[in-house]
Amino acid sequence: MKNNTLNKCEIIKLVKIENLKGNLTPVYNKIHIPFEVKRLYYLYDVPGGATRGGHAHIGLEQLIVSVMGSFDVVLDDGRSKRKFTLNRAYIGLYIPQYIWRELENFSSGAICLVLASEFYKESDYIRDYNEFLQIKIK
Ligand code: TYD
């Protein structure tokens, strides 16, 4: 897992059930996404110019969805970086373990939904970028 690269990060197009009265997106564990969801959380009221994230995870996998508005996710595997702009409620970005992420450029009113494979545990975070690089080049 420490060797995970940007190749393992992917945009997942979710199901969109369209209706004149509004659209709906269902997400099933291990069917639409490659892991079991233990927790979800959402970021909202993000002030203009704020950057979230700034860490990698040891054991946790995530799917990030912009359910409202837009923001950028910059992924980094220690060798290269790639920026994804999320702005659709039926598009998810899958991030496996040991990938550094920064979330930035939030539009006003944006809501970032995160589906996560683990409960919150601070010891699962790598919050020091140099430490992250050390782990990745070992
Ligand atoms: P953090 O994951 O660092 O936020 P982000 O990556 O979006 O910038 O979490 C911010 C704070 O919230 C931190 O003190 C931990 C706490 N937190 C929880 O208590 N439970 C959770 O499920 C999450 C995601 C964070």
PDB file of C-alpha atoms and ligand atoms in Angstrom:
ATOM      1  CA  MET A   1       0.000   0.000   0.000  1.00  0.00           C
ATOM      2  CA  LYS A   2       2.927   2.316   0.671  1.00  0.00           C
ATOM      3  CA  ASN A   3       3.709   1.991  -3.027  1.00  0.00           C
ATOM      4  CA  ASN A   4       0.342   3.325  -4.132  1.00  0.00           C
ATOM      5  CA  THR A   5       0.763   5.784  -6.986  1.00  0.00           C
ATOM      6  CA  LEU A   6      -1.475   8.242  -8.777  1.00  0.00           C
ATOM      7  CA  ASN A   7      -2.378   5.394 -11.147  1.00  0.00           C
ATOM      8  CA  LYS A   8      -4.482   3.918  -8.379  1.00  0.00           C
ATOM      9  CA  CYS A   9      -6.428   7.148  -7.908  1.00  0.00           C
ATOM     10  CA  GLU A  10      -9.405   7.334 -10.181  1.00  0.00           C
ATOM     11  CA  ILE A  11     -12.507   9.227 -11.085  1.00  0.00           C
ATOM     12  CA  ILE A  12     -15.527   7.030 -10.498  1.00  0.00           C
ATOM     13  CA  LYS A  13     -18.654   7.941 -12.380  1.00  0.00           C
ATOM     14  CA  LEU A  14     -21.547   7.163 -10.071  1.00  0.00           C
ATOM     15  CA  VAL A  15     -25.060   6.204 -11.067  1.00  0.00           C
ATOM     16  CA  LYS A  16     -27.302   9.162 -11.860  1.00  0.00           C
ATOM     17  CA  ILE A  17     -31.018   8.524 -11.833  1.00  0.00           C
ATOM     18  CA  GLU A  18     -32.439  11.400 -13.784  1.00  0.00           C
ATOM     19  CA  ASN A  19     -35.896  12.741 -13.289  1.00  0.00           C
ATOM     20  CA  LEU A  20     -37.598  15.962 -14.263  1.00  0.00           C
ATOM     21  CA  LYS A  21     -38.216  16.436 -10.552  1.00  0.00           C
ATOM     22  CA  GLY A  22     -34.497  16.167  -9.781  1.00  0.00           C
ATOM     23  CA  ASN A  23     -31.630  13.700  -9.945  1.00  0.00           C
ATOM     24  CA  LEU A  24     -30.573  11.017  -7.466  1.00  0.00           C
ATOM     25  CA  THR A  25     -27.298   9.143  -6.938  1.00  0.00           C
ATOM     26  CA  PRO A  26     -27.171   5.888  -4.931  1.00  0.00           C
ATOM     27  CA  VAL A  27     -23.813   4.477  -3.737  1.00  0.00           C
ATOM     28  CA  TYR A  28     -23.440   0.823  -2.729  1.00  0.00           C
ATOM     29  CA  ASN A  29     -20.486  -0.576  -0.809  1.00  0.00           C
ATOM     30  CA  LYS A  30     -18.118  -2.563  -3.013  1.00  0.00           C
ATOM     31  CA  ILE A  31     -20.435  -2.237  -6.010  1.00  0.00           C
ATOM     32  CA  HIS A  32     -20.097   1.374  -7.027  1.00  0.00           C
ATOM     33  CA  ILE A  33     -16.988   1.985  -4.923  1.00  0.00           C
ATOM     34  CA  PRO A  34     -14.148  -0.428  -4.126  1.00  0.00           C
ATOM     35  CA  PHE A  35     -14.466  -0.426  -0.301  1.00  0.00           C
ATOM     36  CA  GLU A  36     -16.981  -0.638   2.550  1.00  0.00           C
ATOM     37  CA  VAL A  37     -18.031   2.723   3.966  1.00  0.00           C
ATOM     38  CA  LYS A  38     -17.688   2.986   7.754  1.00  0.00           C
ATOM     39  CA  ARG A  39     -18.066   6.745   8.010  1.00  0.00           C
ATOM     40  CA  LEU A  40     -19.081   9.733   5.999  1.00  0.00           C
ATOM     41  CA  TYR A  41     -18.458  13.363   6.682  1.00  0.00           C
ATOM     42  CA  TYR A  42     -18.847  16.578   4.780  1.00  0.00           C
ATOM     43  CA  LEU A  43     -17.036  19.867   4.568  1.00  0.00           C
ATOM     44  CA  TYR A  44     -19.117  23.007   4.187  1.00  0.00           C
ATOM     45  CA  ASP A  45     -18.937  26.727   4.958  1.00  0.00           C
ATOM     46  CA  VAL A  46     -15.341  26.630   3.716  1.00  0.00           C
ATOM     47  CA  PRO A  47     -14.097  30.228   3.553  1.00  0.00           C
ATOM     48  CA  GLY A  48     -12.725  31.483   0.232  1.00  0.00           C
ATOM     49  CA  GLY A  49      -9.018  30.773  -0.120  1.00  0.00           C
ATOM     50  CA  ALA A  50      -8.958  28.020   2.522  1.00  0.00           C
ATOM     51  CA  THR A  51      -7.055  24.801   1.915  1.00  0.00           C
ATOM     52  CA  ARG A  52      -8.188  21.561   3.540  1.00  0.00           C
ATOM     53  CA  GLY A  53      -6.526  18.180   3.686  1.00  0.00           C
ATOM     54  CA  GLY A  54      -2.766  18.401   3.781  1.00  0.00           C
ATOM     55  CA  HIS A  55      -2.223  14.817   4.820  1.00  0.00           C
ATOM     56  CA  ALA A  56      -2.141  11.177   3.720  1.00  0.00           C
ATOM     57  CA  HIS A  57      -3.727   8.137   5.340  1.00  0.00           C
ATOM     58  CA  ILE A  58      -2.115   4.880   6.329  1.00  0.00           C
ATOM     59  CA  GLY A  59      -5.072   2.504   6.210  1.00  0.00           C
ATOM     60  CA  LEU A  60      -8.020   4.550   5.037  1.00  0.00           C
ATOM     61  CA  GLU A  61      -9.486   4.779   1.542  1.00  0.00           C
ATOM     62  CA  GLN A  62     -11.856   7.549   0.506  1.00  0.00           C
ATOM     63  CA  LEU A  63     -14.239   8.668  -2.149  1.00  0.00           C
ATOM     64  CA  ILE A  64     -14.620  12.438  -2.419  1.00  0.00           C
ATOM     65  CA  VAL A  65     -17.655  13.963  -4.111  1.00  0.00           C
ATOM     66  CA  SER A  66     -18.615  17.557  -4.675  1.00  0.00           C
ATOM     67  CA  VAL A  67     -22.326  17.340  -3.955  1.00  0.00           C
ATOM     68  CA  MET A  68     -22.643  21.109  -4.331  1.00  0.00           C
ATOM     69  CA  GLY A  69     -20.386  23.679  -5.985  1.00  0.00           C
ATOM     70  CA  SER A  70     -16.801  22.928  -6.915  1.00  0.00           C
ATOM     71  CA  PHE A  71     -13.299  22.543  -5.524  1.00  0.00           C
ATOM     72  CA  ASP A  72      -9.932  21.135  -6.594  1.00  0.00           C
ATOM     73  CA  VAL A  73      -8.204  18.103  -5.140  1.00  0.00           C
ATOM     74  CA  VAL A  74      -4.445  17.931  -5.673  1.00  0.00           C
ATOM     75  CA  LEU A  75      -3.111  14.390  -5.261  1.00  0.00           C
ATOM     76  CA  ASP A  76       0.555  13.617  -4.725  1.00  0.00           C
ATOM     77  CA  ASP A  77       2.231  10.202  -4.585  1.00  0.00           C
ATOM     78  CA  GLY A  78       5.634  11.587  -3.659  1.00  0.00           C
ATOM     79  CA  ARG A  79       6.797  11.580  -7.275  1.00  0.00           C
ATOM     80  CA  SER A  80       4.171  13.546  -9.135  1.00  0.00           C
ATOM     81  CA  LYS A  81       1.056  15.574  -8.548  1.00  0.00           C
ATOM     82  CA  ARG A  82      -2.257  15.656 -10.311  1.00  0.00           C
ATOM     83  CA  LYS A  83      -5.128  18.088  -9.913  1.00  0.00           C
ATOM     84  CA  PHE A  84      -8.766  17.035 -10.202  1.00  0.00           C
ATOM     85  CA  THR A  85     -11.587  19.547 -10.321  1.00  0.00           C
ATOM     86  CA  LEU A  86     -14.760  18.126  -8.782  1.00  0.00           C
ATOM     87  CA  ASN A  87     -17.996  19.859  -9.672  1.00  0.00           C
ATOM     88  CA  ARG A  88     -20.629  17.150 -10.220  1.00  0.00           C
ATOM     89  CA  ALA A  89     -22.648  15.222  -7.625  1.00  0.00           C
ATOM     90  CA  TYR A  90     -22.350  11.994  -9.646  1.00  0.00           C
ATOM     91  CA  ILE A  91     -18.536  12.094  -9.956  1.00  0.00           C
ATOM     92  CA  GLY A  92     -16.355  10.688  -7.192  1.00  0.00           C
ATOM     93  CA  LEU A  93     -12.593  10.737  -6.771  1.00  0.00           C
ATOM     94  CA  TYR A  94     -11.220   7.531  -5.254  1.00  0.00           C
ATOM     95  CA  ILE A  95      -8.087   7.981  -3.142  1.00  0.00           C
ATOM     96  CA  PRO A  96      -6.289   4.903  -1.778  1.00  0.00           C
ATOM     97  CA  GLN A  97      -3.872   4.755   1.150  1.00  0.00           C
ATOM     98  CA  TYR A  98      -0.566   6.667   1.202  1.00  0.00           C
ATOM     99  CA  ILE A  99      -1.559   9.453  -1.194  1.00  0.00           C
ATOM    100  CA  TRP A 100      -1.100  13.054  -0.073  1.00  0.00           C
ATOM    101  CA  ARG A 101      -4.118  15.291  -0.778  1.00  0.00           C
ATOM    102  CA  GLU A 102      -4.878  19.001  -0.641  1.00  0.00           C
ATOM    103  CA  LEU A 103      -8.363  20.397  -1.221  1.00  0.00           C
ATOM    104  CA  GLU A 104      -8.488  23.980  -2.422  1.00  0.00           C
ATOM    105  CA  ASN A 105     -10.260  26.563  -4.531  1.00  0.00           C
ATOM    106  CA  PHE A 106     -13.673  25.928  -2.942  1.00  0.00           C
ATOM    107  CA  SER A 107     -16.516  27.794  -4.581  1.00  0.00           C
ATOM    108  CA  SER A 108     -18.902  29.675  -2.359  1.00  0.00           C
ATOM    109  CA  GLY A 109     -21.429  27.231  -0.858  1.00  0.00           C
ATOM    110  CA  ALA A 110     -19.473  24.126  -1.926  1.00  0.00           C
ATOM    111  CA  ILE A 111     -20.169  20.898  -0.053  1.00  0.00           C
ATOM    112  CA  CYS A 112     -17.526  18.166  -0.108  1.00  0.00           C
ATOM    113  CA  LEU A 113     -18.868  14.737   0.800  1.00  0.00           C
ATOM    114  CA  VAL A 114     -16.306  12.158   1.905  1.00  0.00           C
ATOM    115  CA  LEU A 115     -17.053   8.436   2.128  1.00  0.00           C
ATOM    116  CA  ALA A 116     -14.379   6.741   4.200  1.00  0.00           C
ATOM    117  CA  SER A 117     -13.441   3.112   4.808  1.00  0.00           C
ATOM    118  CA  GLU A 118     -12.478   3.629   8.471  1.00  0.00           C
ATOM    119  CA  PHE A 119     -13.626   5.450  11.572  1.00  0.00           C
ATOM    120  CA  TYR A 120     -11.760   8.623  12.473  1.00  0.00           C
ATOM    121  CA  LYS A 121      -8.430   7.815  14.074  1.00  0.00           C
ATOM    122  CA  GLU A 122      -5.705  10.442  14.350  1.00  0.00           C
ATOM    123  CA  SER A 123      -2.990   7.771  14.292  1.00  0.00           C
ATOM    124  CA  ASP A 124      -4.055   6.904  10.718  1.00  0.00           C
ATOM    125  CA  TYR A 125      -2.920  10.339   9.491  1.00  0.00           C
ATOM    126  CA  ILE A 126       0.472  11.343   8.106  1.00  0.00           C
ATOM    127  CA  ARG A 127       0.384  15.120   8.522  1.00  0.00           C
ATOM    128  CA  ASP A 128       4.041  15.931   7.940  1.00  0.00           C
ATOM    129  CA  TYR A 129       4.912  16.180   4.239  1.00  0.00           C
ATOM    130  CA  ASN A 130       8.597  15.391   4.744  1.00  0.00           C
ATOM    131  CA  GLU A 131       7.671  12.320   6.756  1.00  0.00           C
ATOM    132  CA  PHE A 132       5.330  11.322   3.906  1.00  0.00           C
ATOM    133  CA  LEU A 133       8.158  11.656   1.381  1.00  0.00           C
ATOM    134  CA  GLN A 134      10.480   9.614   3.578  1.00  0.00           C
ATOM    135  CA  ILE A 135       7.916   6.817   3.773  1.00  0.00           C
ATOM    136  CA  LYS A 136       7.326   6.892   0.009  1.00  0.00           C
ATOM    137  CA  ILE A 137      10.962   6.693  -1.022  1.00  0.00           C
ATOM    138  CA  LYS A 138      11.845   3.875   1.398  1.00  0.00           C
TER     139      LYS A 138
HETATM  140  P1  TYD B   1      -9.016  16.821   9.151  1.00  0.00           P
HETATM  141  O1  TYD B   1      -9.221  15.423   8.681  1.00  0.00           O
HETATM  142  O2  TYD B   1      -7.622  17.273   9.404  1.00  0.00           O
HETATM  143  O3  TYD B   1      -9.710  17.835   8.130  1.00  0.00           O
HETATM  144  P2  TYD B   1      -9.374  18.174   6.602  1.00  0.00           P
HETATM  145  O4  TYD B   1      -8.524  17.082   6.067  1.00  0.00           O
HETATM  146  O5  TYD B   1     -10.696  18.266   5.954  1.00  0.00           O
HETATM  147  O6  TYD B   1      -8.699  19.498   6.568  1.00  0.00           O
HETATM  148  O7  TYD B   1      -9.898  17.032  10.445  1.00  0.00           O
HETATM  149  C1  TYD B   1     -10.096  18.307  11.027  1.00  0.00           C
HETATM  150  C2  TYD B   1     -10.441  18.114  12.486  1.00  0.00           C
HETATM  151  O8  TYD B   1     -11.672  17.397  12.634  1.00  0.00           O
HETATM  152  C3  TYD B   1      -9.377  17.312  13.245  1.00  0.00           C
HETATM  153  O9  TYD B   1      -9.217  17.923  14.520  1.00  0.00           O
HETATM  154  C4  TYD B   1      -9.995  15.964  13.425  1.00  0.00           C
HETATM  155  C5  TYD B   1     -11.480  16.229  13.402  1.00  0.00           C
HETATM  156  N1  TYD B   1     -12.247  15.120  12.790  1.00  0.00           N
HETATM  157  C6  TYD B   1     -13.044  14.311  13.574  1.00  0.00           C
HETATM  158  O10 TYD B   1     -13.130  14.459  14.807  1.00  0.00           O
HETATM  159  N2  TYD B   1     -13.769  13.318  12.983  1.00  0.00           N
HETATM  160  C7  TYD B   1     -13.704  13.094  11.657  1.00  0.00           C
HETATM  161  O11 TYD B   1     -14.380  12.157  11.129  1.00  0.00           O
HETATM  162  C8  TYD B   1     -12.850  13.921  10.845  1.00  0.00           C
HETATM  163  C9  TYD B   1     -12.719  13.734   9.369  1.00  0.00           C
HETATM  164  C10 TYD B   1     -12.139  14.927  11.459  1.00  0.00           C
END
